[in-house]
């Protein structure tokens, strides 16, 4: 079995670069198709029902299932050939979309939009399942970088992966709105089915050279959650770092539930799709600034300052029902996301021994992804049944008009203000915690991963040696444990990233 400390010594096969590009293009097509249908479903549900509760539950369920299955998907990818995993994922997604199409043809649209009947939840749930399983391809794609691309080109390949994911968000935001607005949900579903079939046929023509993975030990668990938790606890203050990063996802849950309803009250669905596509360029700008200027001497401090800025932004970008203020606020928020994620990754890569990073990244992704749906599930019914009706009454408008002005979306605006202020307070208090001081000191002095390609260096007294950390964690040795596929991204955390829809 491959030693994770020397995984980068793998020799890429002849023509591996071309094969990787073909797999990348195919995965990009699958991602665009799935996101296209998922965004369209969100737009369609709100436009037809005007229910914040429905969009909040749908978006929250998506992120919750991703949080639950992220580590499962990683284990499946590690135990099977990557091409086979991609084909399996494509088949499951296609089957789900076909079942959704059958439901669409079997019932009138009004029946599928009845939130009190089971057919809407079955229809949305089937599309949700197909979208979630499709994300298994993204983890498999990350491992093909190590499998197919020479070591000196890993950074370039990872950059291509990130670029494709960002462009997919821009493209789907625009075309989902256009499709729902001009063609309707039925034709949108038909387009998604056709593109899924095309991507699957193309995938079947590809050949990915890969030896058969070794079978896991008898009785081995599909996901070693206990080992992952122990590995996180082995680095002092690391769990607190994950909690800090979760602040970003908490406010993301508010956006998930309410950003689309707010935008669709201000714009036609076609225009809203263009707005999301335009503001998604903030991801590119934010990532580029990190690449050029870095994160400073203490990335943890930088991360908390950015989270405070996110809170301030959330409290002000809907104070008035001005389209330009809302669009600018979304763009800045998206530009702040890459530095927050990069800060967490940078710290983990330095303070966690290389051979346990995969489990830590997987745990962090699952933990943080779960935060957004929790917030979404809580805020959607509160906004729908309490805050929005309150702000529609003269009493609410009189009490908050001085701050929020006039408009049809003042209830949602009040939720954004409160959520933003909570974020500011929480991130500010984090500066005074013992965990912040310990982890900051550990980051500035640790040398655990100064040379991740070879034997780990000795760490400072704050963390102990790399070998001692692994022994203390209770995680199986390299000879016993499979390489975590998430860590093969070469610096990524394997997190499934979505826009405001989740």
XYZ file of C-alpha atoms in Angstrom:
502
model
C 0.000 0.000 0.000
C 1.199 3.496 -0.785
C 2.895 5.335 2.018
C 1.203 8.723 2.343
C 4.489 10.374 3.228
C 5.859 9.349 -0.148
C 2.689 9.535 -2.205
C 4.173 12.282 -4.336
C 6.890 9.917 -5.557
C 4.331 8.172 -7.789
C 5.379 8.153 -11.441
C 2.682 9.468 -13.756
C 1.829 7.153 -16.682
C 2.593 8.138 -20.255
C -0.203 10.318 -21.552
C -1.539 10.752 -18.032
C -1.816 14.502 -18.461
C -4.113 14.140 -21.465
C -6.214 11.574 -19.619
C -6.512 13.904 -16.650
C -7.705 16.760 -18.855
C -10.337 14.468 -20.386
C -11.526 13.401 -16.926
C -11.510 17.042 -15.795
C -13.653 18.158 -18.733
C -16.053 15.270 -18.186
C -16.401 16.015 -14.466
C -16.891 19.698 -15.247
C -19.748 18.814 -17.599
C -21.336 16.620 -14.919
C -20.939 19.342 -12.286
C -22.468 21.992 -14.520
C -25.422 19.736 -15.340
C -26.155 18.845 -11.722
C -25.764 22.424 -10.495
C -27.904 23.635 -13.409
C -30.803 21.447 -12.306
C -30.310 22.090 -8.594
C -30.229 25.875 -8.986
C -33.251 25.667 -11.276
C -35.167 23.661 -8.673
C -34.455 26.321 -6.039
C -35.580 29.136 -8.337
C -38.691 27.243 -9.450
C -39.799 26.333 -5.926
C -39.649 29.896 -4.645
C -41.180 31.510 -7.731
C -44.133 29.126 -7.692
C -44.721 28.918 -3.921
C -43.129 32.097 -2.482
C -42.220 29.871 0.457
C -38.992 30.724 2.281
C -39.569 27.604 4.380
C -39.501 25.315 1.321
C -36.303 26.785 -0.130
C -34.654 26.703 3.297
C -35.478 23.043 3.837
C -34.414 22.034 0.323
C -31.100 23.897 0.528
C -30.436 22.799 4.094
C -31.119 19.150 3.275
C -28.563 19.299 0.468
C -25.780 20.556 2.715
C -26.769 18.216 5.526
C -26.520 15.155 3.282
C -23.164 16.347 1.965
C -21.942 16.641 5.544
C -23.165 13.143 6.356
C -21.762 11.430 3.271
C -18.515 13.359 2.628
C -16.343 10.917 4.567
C -18.262 7.929 3.158
C -17.615 9.101 -0.396
C -13.934 9.530 0.367
C -13.653 5.973 1.672
C -15.444 4.542 -1.377
C -13.127 6.420 -3.709
C -10.114 5.072 -1.841
C -11.275 1.450 -2.020
C -12.262 1.287 -5.708
C -10.832 2.290 -9.065
C -11.510 5.971 -9.666
C -13.036 5.501 -13.116
C -15.446 2.902 -11.750
C -16.495 5.264 -8.958
C -17.180 8.007 -11.493
C -19.270 5.697 -13.663
C -21.233 4.512 -10.625
C -21.860 8.105 -9.566
C -23.016 9.035 -13.068
C -25.400 6.081 -13.253
C -26.979 6.890 -9.879
C -27.397 10.560 -10.822
C -28.947 9.661 -14.192
C -31.348 7.214 -12.537
C -32.423 9.880 -10.044
C -33.043 12.460 -12.768
C -35.022 9.938 -14.835
C -37.206 9.150 -11.832
C -37.792 12.872 -11.321
C -38.718 13.151 -14.991
C -41.199 10.304 -14.620
C -42.837 12.099 -11.685
C -43.037 15.306 -13.715
C -44.855 13.481 -16.512
C -47.132 11.625 -14.094
C -48.522 14.586 -12.150
C -49.676 18.107 -12.996
C -47.287 20.858 -11.975
C -49.783 22.135 -9.400
C -49.717 18.751 -7.641
C -45.914 18.705 -7.495
C -45.962 22.209 -6.008
C -48.339 21.309 -3.176
C -46.081 21.549 -0.129
C -48.657 19.746 1.982
C -48.612 16.654 -0.241
C -45.830 14.055 -0.452
C -45.207 14.452 -4.178
C -43.305 17.744 -3.935
C -40.956 16.375 -1.283
C -40.474 13.155 -3.239
C -39.726 15.087 -6.436
C -37.270 17.445 -4.736
C -35.740 14.594 -2.700
C -34.991 12.499 -5.786
C -33.237 15.419 -7.489
C -31.429 16.077 -4.198
C -30.169 12.484 -4.040
C -28.837 12.651 -7.586
C -27.062 15.924 -6.885
C -25.470 14.648 -3.670
C -24.154 11.409 -5.183
C -22.689 13.319 -8.123
C -20.312 15.018 -5.689
C -18.510 11.688 -5.295
C -16.959 12.438 -8.691
C -15.267 15.544 -7.305
C -13.403 13.538 -4.665
C -12.413 10.961 -7.288
C -11.203 13.776 -9.552
C -8.926 15.075 -6.796
C -7.230 11.689 -6.489
C -6.601 11.510 -10.246
C -4.221 14.458 -9.859
C -1.854 12.219 -7.899
C -2.619 9.261 -10.160
C -2.127 10.852 -13.586
C -0.178 14.115 -13.297
C 3.613 14.464 -12.715
C 4.603 15.866 -9.325
C 5.933 19.109 -10.762
C 2.525 19.781 -12.365
C 0.343 19.019 -9.338
C -0.152 22.677 -8.448
C -1.170 23.496 -12.016
C -3.643 20.597 -12.080
C -5.165 21.607 -8.761
C -5.499 25.137 -10.070
C -7.411 23.822 -13.061
C -9.752 21.905 -10.746
C -10.504 25.037 -8.741
C -10.978 27.121 -11.866
C -13.440 24.615 -13.319
C -15.486 24.568 -10.105
C -15.670 28.368 -10.026
C -16.632 28.635 -13.676
C -19.313 25.965 -13.160
C -20.973 28.180 -10.564
C -20.911 31.196 -12.887
C -22.331 29.251 -15.837
C -25.082 27.454 -13.940
C -26.228 30.598 -12.142
C -26.895 32.280 -15.486
C -28.397 29.394 -17.440
C -30.569 28.050 -14.620
C -32.365 31.369 -14.365
C -32.768 31.632 -18.135
C -34.051 28.067 -18.417
C -36.643 28.359 -15.641
C -37.729 31.783 -16.837
C -38.120 30.969 -20.536
C -38.581 27.187 -20.730
C -40.031 26.128 -17.393
C -39.050 23.334 -15.028
C -40.121 20.495 -17.329
C -37.788 21.396 -20.182
C -35.055 22.245 -17.677
C -35.284 18.714 -16.317
C -35.210 17.284 -19.843
C -32.048 19.269 -20.658
C -30.371 18.017 -17.467
C -31.212 14.392 -18.328
C -29.830 14.774 -21.851
C -26.564 16.343 -20.659
C -26.151 13.676 -17.965
C -26.499 10.946 -20.606
C -23.925 12.675 -22.832
C -21.419 13.020 -19.959
C -21.859 9.366 -18.996
C -21.340 8.140 -22.570
C -18.167 10.211 -22.844
C -16.942 8.879 -19.491
C -17.373 5.285 -20.686
C -14.975 5.978 -23.563
C -12.176 7.043 -21.203
C -9.513 4.701 -19.839
C -7.827 5.647 -16.560
C -4.728 3.523 -15.845
C -4.802 2.481 -12.201
C -3.773 -0.670 -10.316
C -6.505 -2.411 -8.389
C -6.695 -0.952 -4.865
C -5.868 -3.301 -2.014
C -8.833 -4.712 -0.162
C -9.414 -3.200 3.282
C -8.653 -5.350 6.284
C -11.414 -7.685 7.361
C -13.808 -5.928 9.678
C -12.506 -2.466 8.731
C -15.035 0.320 9.100
C -16.224 2.279 6.101
C -15.443 5.522 7.932
C -13.040 5.741 10.873
C -14.778 8.648 12.584
C -13.267 7.877 15.972
C -9.753 7.948 14.531
C -10.486 11.264 12.798
C -11.701 12.859 16.028
C -8.646 11.572 17.905
C -6.336 12.983 15.223
C -7.988 16.408 15.538
C -7.606 16.364 19.317
C -3.922 15.487 19.006
C -3.167 19.047 17.853
C -3.925 21.527 20.663
C -6.464 24.143 19.639
C -7.239 22.535 16.277
C -10.863 21.801 17.107
C -11.280 25.466 18.020
C -9.941 26.397 14.576
C -12.630 24.254 12.980
C -15.212 25.996 15.154
C -13.835 29.376 14.045
C -14.250 28.344 10.406
C -17.766 27.179 11.136
C -18.729 30.792 11.897
C -18.516 31.424 8.158
C -20.834 28.491 7.477
C -23.315 29.624 10.100
C -23.964 32.907 8.359
C -23.879 30.927 5.126
C -26.935 29.060 6.393
C -28.831 32.337 6.655
C -27.809 33.208 3.092
C -28.805 29.716 1.952
C -32.324 30.142 3.272
C -32.954 33.792 2.431
C -30.617 35.089 -0.273
C -32.579 33.636 -3.195
C -35.988 34.772 -1.896
C -34.601 38.283 -1.354
C -33.012 38.390 -4.801
C -36.070 36.981 -6.567
C -38.214 39.699 -4.989
C -35.910 42.320 -6.526
C -35.135 40.739 -9.910
C -36.766 38.553 -12.532
C -35.435 35.006 -12.372
C -33.452 35.486 -15.601
C -31.762 38.606 -14.238
C -31.142 36.959 -10.855
C -29.250 34.178 -12.596
C -27.003 36.768 -14.242
C -26.506 38.500 -10.883
C -25.291 35.276 -9.261
C -23.006 34.614 -12.204
C -21.529 38.106 -11.958
C -21.046 38.050 -8.192
C -19.429 34.599 -8.379
C -16.393 36.298 -9.921
C -15.660 37.393 -6.368
C -14.384 33.843 -5.743
C -11.749 34.337 -8.438
C -10.668 37.760 -7.155
C -10.501 36.615 -3.525
C -8.446 33.552 -4.389
C -6.114 35.606 -6.579
C -5.438 38.091 -3.781
C -4.536 35.250 -1.417
C -2.228 33.755 -4.036
C -0.447 37.096 -4.498
C -0.261 38.489 -0.968
C -0.658 35.448 1.297
C -2.415 35.488 4.673
C 0.092 37.247 6.887
C 2.219 35.891 9.732
C -0.794 34.487 11.604
C -3.511 33.114 9.284
C -5.809 32.458 12.264
C -5.873 36.151 13.110
C -6.474 36.979 9.451
C -9.344 34.514 9.298
C -11.110 35.962 12.349
C -10.749 39.514 11.042
C -12.314 38.427 7.756
C -15.162 36.681 9.576
C -15.803 39.953 11.452
C -15.862 41.746 8.095
C -18.388 39.191 6.835
C -20.594 39.927 9.823
C -20.448 43.667 9.236
C -21.243 43.080 5.574
C -24.235 40.899 6.433
C -25.572 43.609 8.711
C -25.452 46.414 6.137
C -25.944 45.076 2.602
C -29.748 44.931 2.910
C -30.323 48.053 5.023
C -32.066 49.534 2.016
C -33.843 47.792 -0.832
C -31.266 48.989 -3.362
C -30.287 46.447 -6.001
C -26.759 47.796 -6.366
C -26.112 47.555 -2.611
C -27.311 43.956 -2.543
C -25.266 42.905 -5.590
C -22.124 44.615 -4.287
C -22.574 42.975 -0.893
C -22.873 39.486 -2.417
C -19.768 40.061 -4.531
C -17.675 41.168 -1.548
C -18.961 38.254 0.551
C -17.923 35.759 -2.124
C -14.508 37.409 -2.399
C -14.017 36.889 1.361
C -14.766 33.150 1.261
C -11.423 31.992 -0.304
C -9.226 33.687 2.349
C -11.237 32.088 5.180
C -10.955 28.616 3.667
C -7.284 29.112 2.740
C -6.454 30.200 6.284
C -7.873 27.024 7.774
C -6.127 24.821 5.204
C -2.780 26.562 5.756
C -2.891 26.016 9.508
C -3.946 22.373 9.270
C -1.230 21.638 6.713
C 1.425 22.936 9.103
C 0.337 21.723 12.547
C -1.045 18.300 11.566
C 1.381 15.501 10.565
C 1.157 14.795 6.852
C 0.087 11.176 7.313
C -3.056 12.201 9.235
C -4.088 15.271 7.256
C -6.634 13.454 5.105
C -8.686 12.354 8.087
C -8.530 15.805 9.607
C -9.608 17.507 6.377
C -12.466 15.034 5.992
C -13.647 15.617 9.543
C -13.429 19.385 9.128
C -15.400 19.276 5.874
C -18.168 17.185 7.428
C -18.330 19.268 10.604
C -18.390 22.629 8.827
C -20.825 21.547 6.108
C -23.293 20.555 8.823
C -23.365 24.090 10.244
C -25.117 25.755 7.303
C -28.151 23.429 7.161
C -28.628 23.708 10.915
C -28.886 27.485 10.591
C -31.000 27.177 7.456
C -33.471 24.806 9.092
C -33.773 27.119 12.092
C -34.030 30.447 10.308
C -36.383 29.465 7.462
C -39.481 28.740 9.607
C -38.709 31.628 11.977
C -38.492 34.037 9.049
C -41.535 32.583 7.282
C -43.946 32.527 10.204
C -42.685 35.205 12.609
C -40.279 37.836 11.300
C -41.659 38.447 7.787
C -45.292 38.771 8.983
C -44.124 41.025 11.840
C -42.313 43.365 9.444
C -45.328 43.449 7.127
C -47.438 44.923 9.922
C -47.459 48.630 10.838
C -45.972 47.822 14.259
C -42.855 46.213 12.803
C -42.350 48.898 10.193
C -42.697 51.636 12.795
C -40.192 49.942 15.098
C -37.529 49.241 12.464
C -38.243 51.671 9.650
C -35.553 54.061 10.856
C -32.944 51.348 10.281
C -34.297 49.254 7.418
C -36.311 51.783 5.423
C -39.313 50.732 3.371
C -39.841 47.792 1.043
C -41.365 44.369 0.603
C -38.323 42.473 1.910
C -37.738 44.223 5.224
C -38.394 41.029 7.198
C -35.553 39.228 5.443
C -33.370 42.317 5.884
C -33.933 42.224 9.652
C -32.749 38.601 9.751
C -29.570 39.539 7.857
C -28.839 42.386 10.283
C -29.197 40.211 13.380
C -27.172 37.345 11.893
C -24.378 39.716 10.895
C -24.135 41.251 14.361
C -24.020 37.797 15.961
C -21.117 36.938 13.667
C -19.216 40.068 14.650
C -19.621 39.379 18.369
C -18.711 35.677 18.114
C -15.567 36.233 16.039
C -14.461 39.122 18.271
C -14.779 36.988 21.393
C -12.712 34.255 19.750
C -9.629 36.508 19.941
C -9.721 36.243 23.747
C -9.897 32.449 23.957
C -7.089 30.207 25.179
C -7.423 28.042 22.062
C -6.671 31.023 19.826
C -3.454 31.792 21.737
C -2.304 28.155 21.790
C -2.959 27.502 18.123
C -1.408 30.802 17.057
C 1.745 29.981 19.021
C 1.799 26.453 17.629
C 1.461 27.686 14.061
C 4.344 30.164 14.349
C 6.712 27.610 15.918
C 5.672 24.241 14.444
C 7.829 22.474 11.872
C 5.775 19.283 11.581
C 5.271 19.603 7.865
C 8.235 21.683 6.837
C 9.126 18.888 4.408
C 5.922 16.947 3.666
C 7.499 15.062 0.804
C 9.908 13.265 3.083
C 10.154 12.225 6.711
C 8.329 14.650 9.016
C 10.510 16.996 11.003
C 10.442 17.197 14.740
C 7.856 19.601 16.032
C 8.187 21.951 18.901
C 7.159 21.099 22.407
C 3.728 22.505 21.710
C 2.839 19.561 19.506
C 5.467 16.878 20.002
C 7.125 14.954 17.184
C 5.110 13.851 14.197
C 5.509 10.184 15.110
C 4.506 10.849 18.702
C 1.438 12.743 17.537
C 0.336 9.835 15.356
C 0.925 7.369 18.155
C -1.007 9.491 20.609
C -3.900 9.856 18.199
C -4.612 6.154 18.014
C -4.844 6.348 14.212
C -3.578 3.232 12.401
C -0.105 3.387 10.945
C 0.481 4.042 7.246
C 0.832 0.348 6.557
C -2.562 -0.332 8.071
C -4.635 2.604 6.888
C -5.554 3.545 3.324
C -4.443 6.879 1.967
C -7.220 9.386 2.504
C -8.269 10.465 -0.983
C -9.236 13.921 0.205
C -5.626 14.782 1.005
C -4.551 13.955 -2.545
C -5.839 17.333 -3.675
C -2.494 18.740 -2.674
C -3.587 21.430 -0.263
C -7.352 21.323 -0.676
C -9.690 20.277 2.061
C -12.038 18.231 -0.072
C -14.947 20.429 0.942
C -17.938 20.540 -1.347
C -18.371 24.193 -2.192
C -21.578 25.773 -3.293
C -22.940 29.228 -3.605
C -25.741 30.764 -1.633
C -28.088 27.945 -2.638
C -25.920 25.541 -0.709
